[in-house]
Amino acid sequence: MAALVNSESRQAIQQFLGDNFTSLESLELVDDLLKEEERTHAQLEQEAAAASKTTQSLVAEASGVADSVHSKAMRLINVHSKVVGSTADESVSAWEFRDGTAVMELVSKLAAELQTYRRLRQAKEYIDEFIEIEKIAEQAAQNMAKSSQGVLSAYSASIALLSKHSNDSEVTGNIFAQNLLEYIKHTVSSIWADAETTAANAQSECLRKMGWPGKIDPPVAVLGEFGANFSMLASLDHITRDANEILLQSGVQLQSEDAPPLPLKHIARAVDIRMRYHFESARGTSRADKPEWWLSQVMNMVRSLVPLLELHLQSLYDRSALPPLDVRNEFIRLIQPIIQHKLAHDRSDYISNGLVIAHVSRELSEFEHTLQDVYFFDGPSVLDAFLADSDIFSAWVNAERKSAIDSYMETIADPGAFKQLYEDEVLDRDDPKPTLIAQNVVMLISDIAERYAVVPSCMQQLQFLSTTQFPVVIALVEDVEGEIDEFSRISLAFIRDASSTVSGSGANSPFAAQLRRLASWYQTVWYVEEAARDWNDSAIYVDMWAAVSRHARALGGDADPRDWRDECDDWSEKDRNVLDDCVTLETNEVWLDGGIWERTIKTLGELKQRILELMSRAINKDTVGQLRAYRKKANWASEGVGANADVEVSIELSGLLPELSHLVSMLSELLPFSGSAYLLRSLAAELDTFLVERVASAHQFNSSGGWQFAMDVSAISRVLRASAGSSALRGPSGQLLVKAVECARILSCSLDGEELPGDNDMALSLSEWAPAVLDAATDDKEAMLVLGKLGIRHLSIEQIRQLIKRRVDFAATFSSPEMF
């Protein structure tokens, strides 16, 4: 509209100013001149109104004349057609004829003037509309800073004018109508933008006056001003929403359909401005590795605004015509994009340093829990969206895996990796004693789980478990198995050689050192196994197990949830929906007794058992090796053997018994009761077999030699029985070395009731029951019944007969060929 003030008008204005304001004193005439101009303006308006009425009358009259002329012209055309001929010639206009008759010339002139008049009338209408929209824009501008109602009235009027012209059928193909419509659209947008900016700035200024971003303590006047601006924005938003269809039809996009309420949007914008200034700039506070800095600031700003929202703004909003909502909840929802923008700003830093993501996720989780628990926020999770970024999640997983493996490799390379960390007195015997590597493995797995426990998606938690935790346990199992394989390959070198001089004995022997080495592996595996049992029952892993069980059930068929790791790399969004769908398992669920660590526990248990078996073989070989001289003893049937059997054992056992006693004591220190009991039971079985097959059944005995053998067996039993909980080592009869004891009973049984150095509680002498046992005609079952009453229940009938035949004194007395 600036074009309306042309050069002539400017000259006239300058002339007017020059004529009336020649000096400073002339300024006093301003009021008089303004009043005079107002009277002149009013007179001109009256004259314009009268002229308008006259013009309308003339237009109506001219229109009637034109219609009459047109009718008469059409009749003349018909007459002309009859006189001159057809007017079908395409070059002849309905208003112009080549014969140049006076009538046709008149008709043509009248028609041309009518068209000119119509164009002038249309131009006048456009000019009137331009003037109207200018008046609306001027009204909005004048009231922008002093009357919100005036602004809203002008805004509504501009939308009404836009609605009128956007539905005008003459717009299409009419350049003047199109220009007018574009100008109206521009005016609507300008009024909206100016009104929004003015009210928003005033609202922000009121926030500052009320003490925000600190604690808000609003003066009554400032609170009233703030409420007026809040209501202004709410009304502007309401008018726009109601006119949304008109605006979209006209191509005017002021705000999206799902846009938040305008006043709350600008309150949140105040938070956004401070966030970007402090935490998304070159300032020292803008650090990706310190999410607690900016999250705490956001929480403080929320905390200071919530009372204002609840006590004042909720009622103001409820009185507006906007859709009902919880102002506090909506404001917190508007904070989410601000946080997401900050996360996007630091995204490259997160990807380059994946472990920071764990810290960010933890802080985000705590932030969101505060919003939910304190302010009852029920909106979407920023953490969900943050970890849904595949690059972010992969960077975190890869960083966790690398950190865990590096830590494990550093620890396992330490020469003291399998060294026990605490003294024996610190922990109970049946508590696993951690080694350096075992503690490292357990801490790594526990720390990783603690970090990813905040991850909302169960599928992502399972990917963490599969990718970062299981590999650590697998590495430990492989390293221990490698140690075991190497030990098994060279273990024969550590078996005691009775024919050679071995440096050191007892606790200082190489064999004891190797047992400690094996025990350290056992304690390592046992410590991790017990930790895995605890993990299996913890909430996070129980939820994972429930998820894979649901997934297996969804797959149907014979799907086993324990096979989840084989397919987790190929999981799709469909699998995620099943895994993340928290549905309580039925009480009769087949897999409720399992667990996500079930196979790991089984593998560690098998490895632990393998170590025990290796220890057992080593102990048995070493112990039996020390019995070589005892096995070769050949004076069991000599006179005088066993004369002091009640107080002495065979000299050949003088080295074994102290070593055996130390072994029993050492095992009770190195292993839990179950482990040492297993080894001692195995050793007792090995000694029992050795004493029966390699001594009792391999030599000739008299009754005195039998008593010596009995004392030797008793001495060995006492050493084994000295271990704590020895009842667990005993056989079914309540004794150790049950077969060797029964051999000793037979070999020491008096021949015909004579007195012997020791005590034998057999009710019958050898001569009373042995012949019947040796008699081939005696039924074996009946013989065993008799022997059972004599306390012999575990040896076979063939072994008993063989032992009887080993009694030289009995053979000399009963030399019947049928018996021998």
mmCIF file of N, CA and C in Angstrom, residues 122-224:
data_model
loop_
_atom_site.group_PDB
_atom_site.id
_atom_site.type_symbol
_atom_site.label_atom_id
_atom_site.label_comp_id
_atom_site.label_asym_id
_atom_site.label_seq_id
_atom_site.Cartn_x
_atom_site.Cartn_y
_atom_site.Cartn_z
ATOM 1 N N GLN A 122 -15.717 -3.420 -10.522
ATOM 2 C CA GLN A 122 -14.951 -4.504 -9.881
ATOM 3 C C GLN A 122 -13.669 -3.968 -9.240
ATOM 4 N N ALA A 123 -13.025 -3.020 -9.923
ATOM 5 C CA ALA A 123 -11.827 -2.408 -9.371
ATOM 6 C C ALA A 123 -12.142 -1.675 -8.084
ATOM 7 N N LYS A 124 -13.292 -0.987 -8.076
ATOM 8 C CA LYS A 124 -13.687 -0.292 -6.859
ATOM 9 C C LYS A 124 -13.893 -1.265 -5.704
ATOM 10 N N GLU A 125 -14.505 -2.417 -6.018
ATOM 11 C CA GLU A 125 -14.718 -3.424 -4.964
ATOM 12 C C GLU A 125 -13.385 -3.924 -4.411
ATOM 13 N N TYR A 126 -12.410 -4.166 -5.300
ATOM 14 C CA TYR A 126 -11.096 -4.625 -4.833
ATOM 15 C C TYR A 126 -10.427 -3.575 -3.966
ATOM 16 N N ILE A 127 -10.552 -2.304 -4.413
ATOM 17 C CA ILE A 127 -9.946 -1.226 -3.635
ATOM 18 C C ILE A 127 -10.590 -1.150 -2.252
ATOM 19 N N ASP A 128 -11.902 -1.301 -2.201
ATOM 20 C CA ASP A 128 -12.594 -1.291 -0.912
ATOM 21 C C ASP A 128 -12.094 -2.421 -0.012
ATOM 22 N N GLU A 129 -11.863 -3.606 -0.591
ATOM 23 C CA GLU A 129 -11.366 -4.736 0.199
ATOM 24 C C GLU A 129 -9.941 -4.466 0.690
ATOM 25 N N PHE A 130 -9.124 -3.897 -0.165
ATOM 26 C CA PHE A 130 -7.762 -3.542 0.252
ATOM 27 C C PHE A 130 -7.812 -2.557 1.423
ATOM 28 N N ILE A 131 -8.695 -1.591 1.286
ATOM 29 C CA ILE A 131 -8.817 -0.621 2.367
ATOM 30 C C ILE A 131 -9.292 -1.293 3.641
ATOM 31 N N GLU A 132 -10.212 -2.236 3.519
ATOM 32 C CA GLU A 132 -10.742 -2.944 4.679
ATOM 33 C C GLU A 132 -9.657 -3.755 5.383
ATOM 34 N N ILE A 133 -8.861 -4.502 4.616
ATOM 35 C CA ILE A 133 -7.811 -5.312 5.243
ATOM 36 C C ILE A 133 -6.735 -4.426 5.846
ATOM 37 N N GLU A 134 -6.521 -3.242 5.211
ATOM 38 C CA GLU A 134 -5.554 -2.311 5.783
ATOM 39 C C GLU A 134 -6.058 -1.774 7.118
ATOM 40 N N LYS A 135 -7.363 -1.500 7.185
ATOM 41 C CA LYS A 135 -7.943 -1.049 8.441
ATOM 42 C C LYS A 135 -7.800 -2.114 9.518
ATOM 43 N N ILE A 136 -7.989 -3.390 9.129
ATOM 44 C CA ILE A 136 -7.845 -4.495 10.092
ATOM 45 C C ILE A 136 -6.403 -4.582 10.584
ATOM 46 N N ALA A 137 -5.445 -4.500 9.662
ATOM 47 C CA ALA A 137 -4.039 -4.556 10.042
ATOM 48 C C ALA A 137 -3.666 -3.387 10.938
ATOM 49 N N GLU A 138 -4.221 -2.206 10.618
ATOM 50 C CA GLU A 138 -3.932 -1.032 11.419
ATOM 51 C C GLU A 138 -4.530 -1.161 12.816
ATOM 52 N N GLN A 139 -5.730 -1.751 12.889
ATOM 53 C CA GLN A 139 -6.368 -1.967 14.188
ATOM 54 C C GLN A 139 -5.521 -2.911 15.043
ATOM 55 N N ALA A 140 -5.034 -3.982 14.412
ATOM 56 C CA ALA A 140 -4.194 -4.933 15.145
ATOM 57 C C ALA A 140 -2.920 -4.271 15.631
ATOM 58 N N ALA A 141 -2.308 -3.474 14.766
ATOM 59 C CA ALA A 141 -1.048 -2.832 15.141
ATOM 60 C C ALA A 141 -1.256 -1.835 16.275
ATOM 61 N N GLN A 142 -2.347 -1.071 16.225
ATOM 62 C CA GLN A 142 -2.599 -0.067 17.246
ATOM 63 C C GLN A 142 -2.892 -0.694 18.607
ATOM 64 N N ASN A 143 -3.528 -1.865 18.595
ATOM 65 C CA ASN A 143 -3.917 -2.504 19.862
ATOM 66 C C ASN A 143 -2.916 -3.544 20.346
ATOM 67 N N MET A 144 -1.830 -3.748 19.605
ATOM 68 C CA MET A 144 -0.897 -4.830 19.915
ATOM 69 C C MET A 144 -0.336 -4.715 21.323
ATOM 70 N N ALA A 145 -0.028 -3.508 21.738
ATOM 71 C CA ALA A 145 0.617 -3.345 23.037
ATOM 72 C C ALA A 145 -0.332 -2.914 24.138
ATOM 73 N N LYS A 146 -1.608 -2.650 23.793
ATOM 74 C CA LYS A 146 -2.493 -2.101 24.830
ATOM 75 C C LYS A 146 -3.824 -2.824 24.974
ATOM 76 N N SER A 147 -4.271 -3.525 23.958
ATOM 77 C CA SER A 147 -5.581 -4.179 24.054
ATOM 78 C C SER A 147 -5.548 -5.530 23.346
ATOM 79 N N SER A 148 -5.521 -6.585 24.137
ATOM 80 C CA SER A 148 -5.502 -7.928 23.534
ATOM 81 C C SER A 148 -6.817 -8.209 22.820
ATOM 82 N N GLN A 149 -7.919 -7.684 23.367
ATOM 83 C CA GLN A 149 -9.203 -7.916 22.720
ATOM 84 C C GLN A 149 -9.253 -7.265 21.343
ATOM 85 N N GLY A 150 -8.650 -6.065 21.221
ATOM 86 C CA GLY A 150 -8.600 -5.420 19.923
ATOM 87 C C GLY A 150 -7.804 -6.229 18.919
ATOM 88 N N VAL A 151 -6.707 -6.807 19.367
ATOM 89 C CA VAL A 151 -5.887 -7.638 18.485
ATOM 90 C C VAL A 151 -6.657 -8.890 18.064
ATOM 91 N N LEU A 152 -7.301 -9.528 19.036
ATOM 92 C CA LEU A 152 -8.045 -10.748 18.731
ATOM 93 C C LEU A 152 -9.213 -10.453 17.796
ATOM 94 N N SER A 153 -9.864 -9.289 17.994
ATOM 95 C CA SER A 153 -10.964 -8.891 17.105
ATOM 96 C C SER A 153 -10.458 -8.684 15.676
ATOM 97 N N ALA A 154 -9.336 -8.006 15.545
ATOM 98 C CA ALA A 154 -8.759 -7.792 14.210
ATOM 99 C C ALA A 154 -8.352 -9.113 13.579
ATOM 100 N N TYR A 155 -7.780 -10.009 14.391
ATOM 101 C CA TYR A 155 -7.353 -11.319 13.870
ATOM 102 C C TYR A 155 -8.556 -12.116 13.377
ATOM 103 N N SER A 156 -9.658 -12.096 14.142
ATOM 104 C CA SER A 156 -10.872 -12.813 13.729
ATOM 105 C C SER A 156 -11.443 -12.204 12.450
ATOM 106 N N ALA A 157 -11.406 -10.844 12.360
ATOM 107 C CA ALA A 157 -11.925 -10.179 11.155
ATOM 108 C C ALA A 157 -11.096 -10.546 9.932
ATOM 109 N N SER A 158 -9.791 -10.645 10.098
ATOM 110 C CA SER A 158 -8.938 -10.995 8.954
ATOM 111 C C SER A 158 -9.215 -12.426 8.489
ATOM 112 N N ILE A 159 -9.475 -13.310 9.429
ATOM 113 C CA ILE A 159 -9.803 -14.691 9.050
ATOM 114 C C ILE A 159 -11.149 -14.747 8.345
ATOM 115 N N ALA A 160 -12.119 -13.929 8.822
ATOM 116 C CA ALA A 160 -13.427 -13.881 8.154
ATOM 117 C C ALA A 160 -13.284 -13.383 6.723
ATOM 118 N N LEU A 161 -12.456 -12.355 6.517
ATOM 119 C CA LEU A 161 -12.225 -11.839 5.168
ATOM 120 C C LEU A 161 -11.532 -12.893 4.306
ATOM 121 N N LEU A 162 -10.604 -13.626 4.923
ATOM 122 C CA LEU A 162 -9.928 -14.703 4.194
ATOM 123 C C LEU A 162 -10.916 -15.777 3.779
ATOM 124 N N SER A 163 -11.844 -16.117 4.671
ATOM 125 C CA SER A 163 -12.859 -17.116 4.349
ATOM 126 C C SER A 163 -13.743 -16.655 3.195
ATOM 127 N N LYS A 164 -14.090 -15.375 3.195
ATOM 128 C CA LYS A 164 -14.946 -14.825 2.131
ATOM 129 C C LYS A 164 -14.285 -14.938 0.764
ATOM 130 N N HIS A 165 -13.017 -14.584 0.685
ATOM 131 C CA HIS A 165 -12.359 -14.537 -0.618
ATOM 132 C C HIS A 165 -11.775 -15.890 -1.043
ATOM 133 N N SER A 166 -11.490 -16.757 -0.079
ATOM 134 C CA SER A 166 -10.988 -18.074 -0.486
ATOM 135 C C SER A 166 -12.076 -18.909 -1.138
ATOM 136 N N ASN A 167 -13.347 -18.569 -0.862
ATOM 137 C CA ASN A 167 -14.471 -19.283 -1.476
ATOM 138 C C ASN A 167 -15.039 -18.558 -2.693
ATOM 139 N N ASP A 168 -14.397 -17.431 -3.105
ATOM 140 C CA ASP A 168 -14.878 -16.642 -4.248
ATOM 141 C C ASP A 168 -14.558 -17.374 -5.546
ATOM 142 N N SER A 169 -15.569 -17.620 -6.347
ATOM 143 C CA SER A 169 -15.369 -18.351 -7.605
ATOM 144 C C SER A 169 -14.604 -17.530 -8.626
ATOM 145 N N GLU A 170 -14.537 -16.194 -8.445
ATOM 146 C CA GLU A 170 -13.875 -15.340 -9.421
ATOM 147 C C GLU A 170 -12.355 -15.318 -9.245
ATOM 148 N N VAL A 171 -11.846 -15.975 -8.140
ATOM 149 C CA VAL A 171 -10.411 -15.932 -7.891
ATOM 150 C C VAL A 171 -9.639 -16.633 -8.997
ATOM 151 N N THR A 172 -10.139 -17.771 -9.416
ATOM 152 C CA THR A 172 -9.449 -18.539 -10.448
ATOM 153 C C THR A 172 -9.431 -17.763 -11.760
ATOM 154 N N GLY A 173 -8.267 -17.535 -12.280
ATOM 155 C CA GLY A 173 -8.116 -16.856 -13.568
ATOM 156 C C GLY A 173 -8.200 -15.344 -13.486
ATOM 157 N N ASN A 174 -8.397 -14.798 -12.297
ATOM 158 C CA ASN A 174 -8.509 -13.346 -12.140
ATOM 159 C C ASN A 174 -7.302 -12.872 -11.346
ATOM 160 N N ILE A 175 -6.416 -12.170 -12.017
ATOM 161 C CA ILE A 175 -5.157 -11.777 -11.388
ATOM 162 C C ILE A 175 -5.383 -10.808 -10.240
ATOM 163 N N PHE A 176 -6.414 -9.926 -10.400
ATOM 164 C CA PHE A 176 -6.699 -8.973 -9.322
ATOM 165 C C PHE A 176 -7.208 -9.688 -8.079
ATOM 166 N N ALA A 177 -8.101 -10.662 -8.266
ATOM 167 C CA ALA A 177 -8.644 -11.419 -7.127
ATOM 168 C C ALA A 177 -7.550 -12.251 -6.453
ATOM 169 N N GLN A 178 -6.645 -12.806 -7.245
ATOM 170 C CA GLN A 178 -5.561 -13.605 -6.682
ATOM 171 C C GLN A 178 -4.618 -12.750 -5.844
ATOM 172 N N ASN A 179 -4.307 -11.538 -6.375
ATOM 173 C CA ASN A 179 -3.434 -10.638 -5.624
ATOM 174 C C ASN A 179 -4.074 -10.219 -4.304
ATOM 175 N N LEU A 180 -5.396 -9.949 -4.371
ATOM 176 C CA LEU A 180 -6.103 -9.565 -3.162
ATOM 177 C C LEU A 180 -6.064 -10.698 -2.132
ATOM 178 N N LEU A 181 -6.296 -11.943 -2.591
ATOM 179 C CA LEU A 181 -6.280 -13.094 -1.668
ATOM 180 C C LEU A 181 -4.900 -13.277 -1.042
ATOM 181 N N GLU A 182 -3.846 -13.130 -1.838
ATOM 182 C CA GLU A 182 -2.501 -13.283 -1.300
ATOM 183 C C GLU A 182 -2.205 -12.219 -0.252
ATOM 184 N N TYR A 183 -2.703 -11.008 -0.491
ATOM 185 C CA TYR A 183 -2.471 -9.941 0.470
ATOM 186 C C TYR A 183 -3.218 -10.204 1.773
ATOM 187 N N ILE A 184 -4.432 -10.735 1.666
ATOM 188 C CA ILE A 184 -5.204 -11.079 2.877
ATOM 189 C C ILE A 184 -4.481 -12.182 3.663
ATOM 190 N N LYS A 185 -3.978 -13.201 2.956
ATOM 191 C CA LYS A 185 -3.234 -14.288 3.613
ATOM 192 C C LYS A 185 -1.999 -13.743 4.321
ATOM 193 N N HIS A 186 -1.303 -12.832 3.648
ATOM 194 C CA HIS A 186 -0.116 -12.232 4.253
ATOM 195 C C HIS A 186 -0.487 -11.455 5.512
ATOM 196 N N THR A 187 -1.599 -10.750 5.458
ATOM 197 C CA THR A 187 -2.030 -9.959 6.614
ATOM 198 C C THR A 187 -2.402 -10.864 7.779
ATOM 199 N N VAL A 188 -3.135 -11.957 7.489
ATOM 200 C CA VAL A 188 -3.508 -12.915 8.551
ATOM 201 C C VAL A 188 -2.250 -13.459 9.222
ATOM 202 N N SER A 189 -1.282 -13.872 8.422
ATOM 203 C CA SER A 189 -0.045 -14.428 8.976
ATOM 204 C C SER A 189 0.723 -13.396 9.792
ATOM 205 N N SER A 190 0.735 -12.160 9.307
ATOM 206 C CA SER A 190 1.464 -11.098 10.014
ATOM 207 C C SER A 190 0.827 -10.806 11.366
ATOM 208 N N ILE A 191 -0.517 -10.707 11.380
ATOM 209 C CA ILE A 191 -1.199 -10.431 12.652
ATOM 210 C C ILE A 191 -0.928 -11.568 13.638
ATOM 211 N N TRP A 192 -1.016 -12.796 13.154
ATOM 212 C CA TRP A 192 -0.742 -13.959 14.017
ATOM 213 C C TRP A 192 0.674 -13.891 14.591
ATOM 214 N N ALA A 193 1.640 -13.663 13.701
ATOM 215 C CA ALA A 193 3.033 -13.662 14.147
ATOM 216 C C ALA A 193 3.297 -12.534 15.140
ATOM 217 N N ASP A 194 2.783 -11.341 14.832
ATOM 218 C CA ASP A 194 3.019 -10.209 15.720
ATOM 219 C C ASP A 194 2.335 -10.411 17.067
ATOM 220 N N ALA A 195 1.099 -10.917 17.022
ATOM 221 C CA ALA A 195 0.366 -11.125 18.276
ATOM 222 C C ALA A 195 1.037 -12.193 19.127
ATOM 223 N N GLU A 196 1.465 -13.291 18.488
ATOM 224 C CA GLU A 196 2.124 -14.362 19.228
ATOM 225 C C GLU A 196 3.436 -13.869 19.833
ATOM 226 N N THR A 197 4.237 -13.170 19.039
ATOM 227 C CA THR A 197 5.534 -12.698 19.528
ATOM 228 C C THR A 197 5.376 -11.717 20.676
ATOM 229 N N THR A 198 4.435 -10.780 20.523
ATOM 230 C CA THR A 198 4.237 -9.774 21.560
ATOM 231 C C THR A 198 3.791 -10.410 22.869
ATOM 232 N N ALA A 199 2.785 -11.280 22.812
ATOM 233 C CA ALA A 199 2.276 -11.915 24.035
ATOM 234 C C ALA A 199 3.311 -12.857 24.640
ATOM 235 N N ALA A 200 4.030 -13.582 23.779
ATOM 236 C CA ALA A 200 5.039 -14.518 24.289
ATOM 237 C C ALA A 200 6.171 -13.781 24.977
ATOM 238 N N ASN A 201 6.625 -12.690 24.371
ATOM 239 C CA ASN A 201 7.699 -11.911 24.997
ATOM 240 C C ASN A 201 7.241 -11.310 26.327
ATOM 241 N N ALA A 202 6.003 -10.839 26.342
ATOM 242 C CA ALA A 202 5.479 -10.281 27.591
ATOM 243 C C ALA A 202 5.356 -11.365 28.657
ATOM 244 N N GLN A 203 4.947 -12.551 28.262
ATOM 245 C CA GLN A 203 4.834 -13.664 29.207
ATOM 246 C C GLN A 203 6.207 -14.045 29.763
ATOM 247 N N SER A 204 7.217 -14.091 28.890
ATOM 248 C CA SER A 204 8.581 -14.408 29.331
ATOM 249 C C SER A 204 9.111 -13.344 30.284
ATOM 250 N N GLU A 205 8.807 -12.078 29.997
ATOM 251 C CA GLU A 205 9.249 -10.998 30.873
ATOM 252 C C GLU A 205 8.592 -11.105 32.248
ATOM 253 N N CYS A 206 7.345 -11.515 32.259
ATOM 254 C CA CYS A 206 6.662 -11.719 33.542
ATOM 255 C C CYS A 206 7.306 -12.857 34.325
ATOM 256 N N LEU A 207 7.694 -13.914 33.634
ATOM 257 C CA LEU A 207 8.387 -15.004 34.310
ATOM 258 C C LEU A 207 9.659 -14.504 34.975
ATOM 259 N N ARG A 208 10.386 -13.688 34.266
ATOM 260 C CA ARG A 208 11.628 -13.138 34.828
ATOM 261 C C ARG A 208 11.332 -12.298 36.061
ATOM 262 N N LYS A 209 10.287 -11.475 35.985
ATOM 263 C CA LYS A 209 9.924 -10.628 37.122
ATOM 264 C C LYS A 209 9.498 -11.456 38.328
ATOM 265 N N MET A 210 8.965 -12.649 38.079
ATOM 266 C CA MET A 210 8.516 -13.501 39.180
ATOM 267 C C MET A 210 9.653 -14.304 39.805
ATOM 268 N N GLY A 211 10.870 -14.152 39.287
ATOM 269 C CA GLY A 211 12.025 -14.803 39.889
ATOM 270 C C GLY A 211 12.516 -16.044 39.174
ATOM 271 N N TRP A 212 11.832 -16.466 38.120
ATOM 272 C CA TRP A 212 12.254 -17.661 37.385
ATOM 273 C C TRP A 212 13.554 -17.365 36.626
ATOM 274 N N PRO A 213 14.518 -18.285 36.514
ATOM 275 C CA PRO A 213 14.373 -19.728 36.769
ATOM 276 C C PRO A 213 14.611 -20.148 38.208
ATOM 277 N N GLY A 214 14.736 -19.217 39.131
ATOM 278 C CA GLY A 214 14.837 -19.588 40.533
ATOM 279 C C GLY A 214 13.459 -19.860 41.098
ATOM 280 N N LYS A 215 13.351 -19.773 42.413
ATOM 281 C CA LYS A 215 12.069 -19.999 43.059
ATOM 282 C C LYS A 215 11.116 -18.870 42.701
ATOM 283 N N ILE A 216 9.916 -19.225 42.265
ATOM 284 C CA ILE A 216 8.946 -18.231 41.815
ATOM 285 C C ILE A 216 8.145 -17.718 43.005
ATOM 286 N N ASP A 217 8.156 -16.388 43.189
ATOM 287 C CA ASP A 217 7.375 -15.727 44.236
ATOM 288 C C ASP A 217 6.699 -14.517 43.598
ATOM 289 N N PRO A 218 5.580 -14.721 42.890
ATOM 290 C CA PRO A 218 5.032 -13.657 42.033
ATOM 291 C C PRO A 218 4.275 -12.587 42.805
ATOM 292 N N PRO A 219 4.607 -11.302 42.544
ATOM 293 C CA PRO A 219 3.755 -10.216 43.037
ATOM 294 C C PRO A 219 2.388 -10.303 42.365
ATOM 295 N N VAL A 220 1.380 -9.801 43.027
ATOM 296 C CA VAL A 220 0.015 -9.916 42.508
ATOM 297 C C VAL A 220 -0.114 -9.249 41.145
ATOM 298 N N ALA A 221 0.482 -8.077 40.995
ATOM 299 C CA ALA A 221 0.365 -7.351 39.730
ATOM 300 C C ALA A 221 1.026 -8.112 38.592
ATOM 301 N N VAL A 222 2.216 -8.637 38.867
ATOM 302 C CA VAL A 222 2.932 -9.382 37.831
ATOM 303 C C VAL A 222 2.178 -10.658 37.478
ATOM 304 N N LEU A 223 1.610 -11.291 38.498
ATOM 305 C CA LEU A 223 0.842 -12.506 38.243
ATOM 306 C C LEU A 223 -0.365 -12.215 37.366
ATOM 307 N N GLY A 224 -1.008 -11.076 37.635
ATOM 308 C CA GLY A 224 -2.136 -10.692 36.796
ATOM 309 C C GLY A 224 -1.714 -10.428 35.364
#
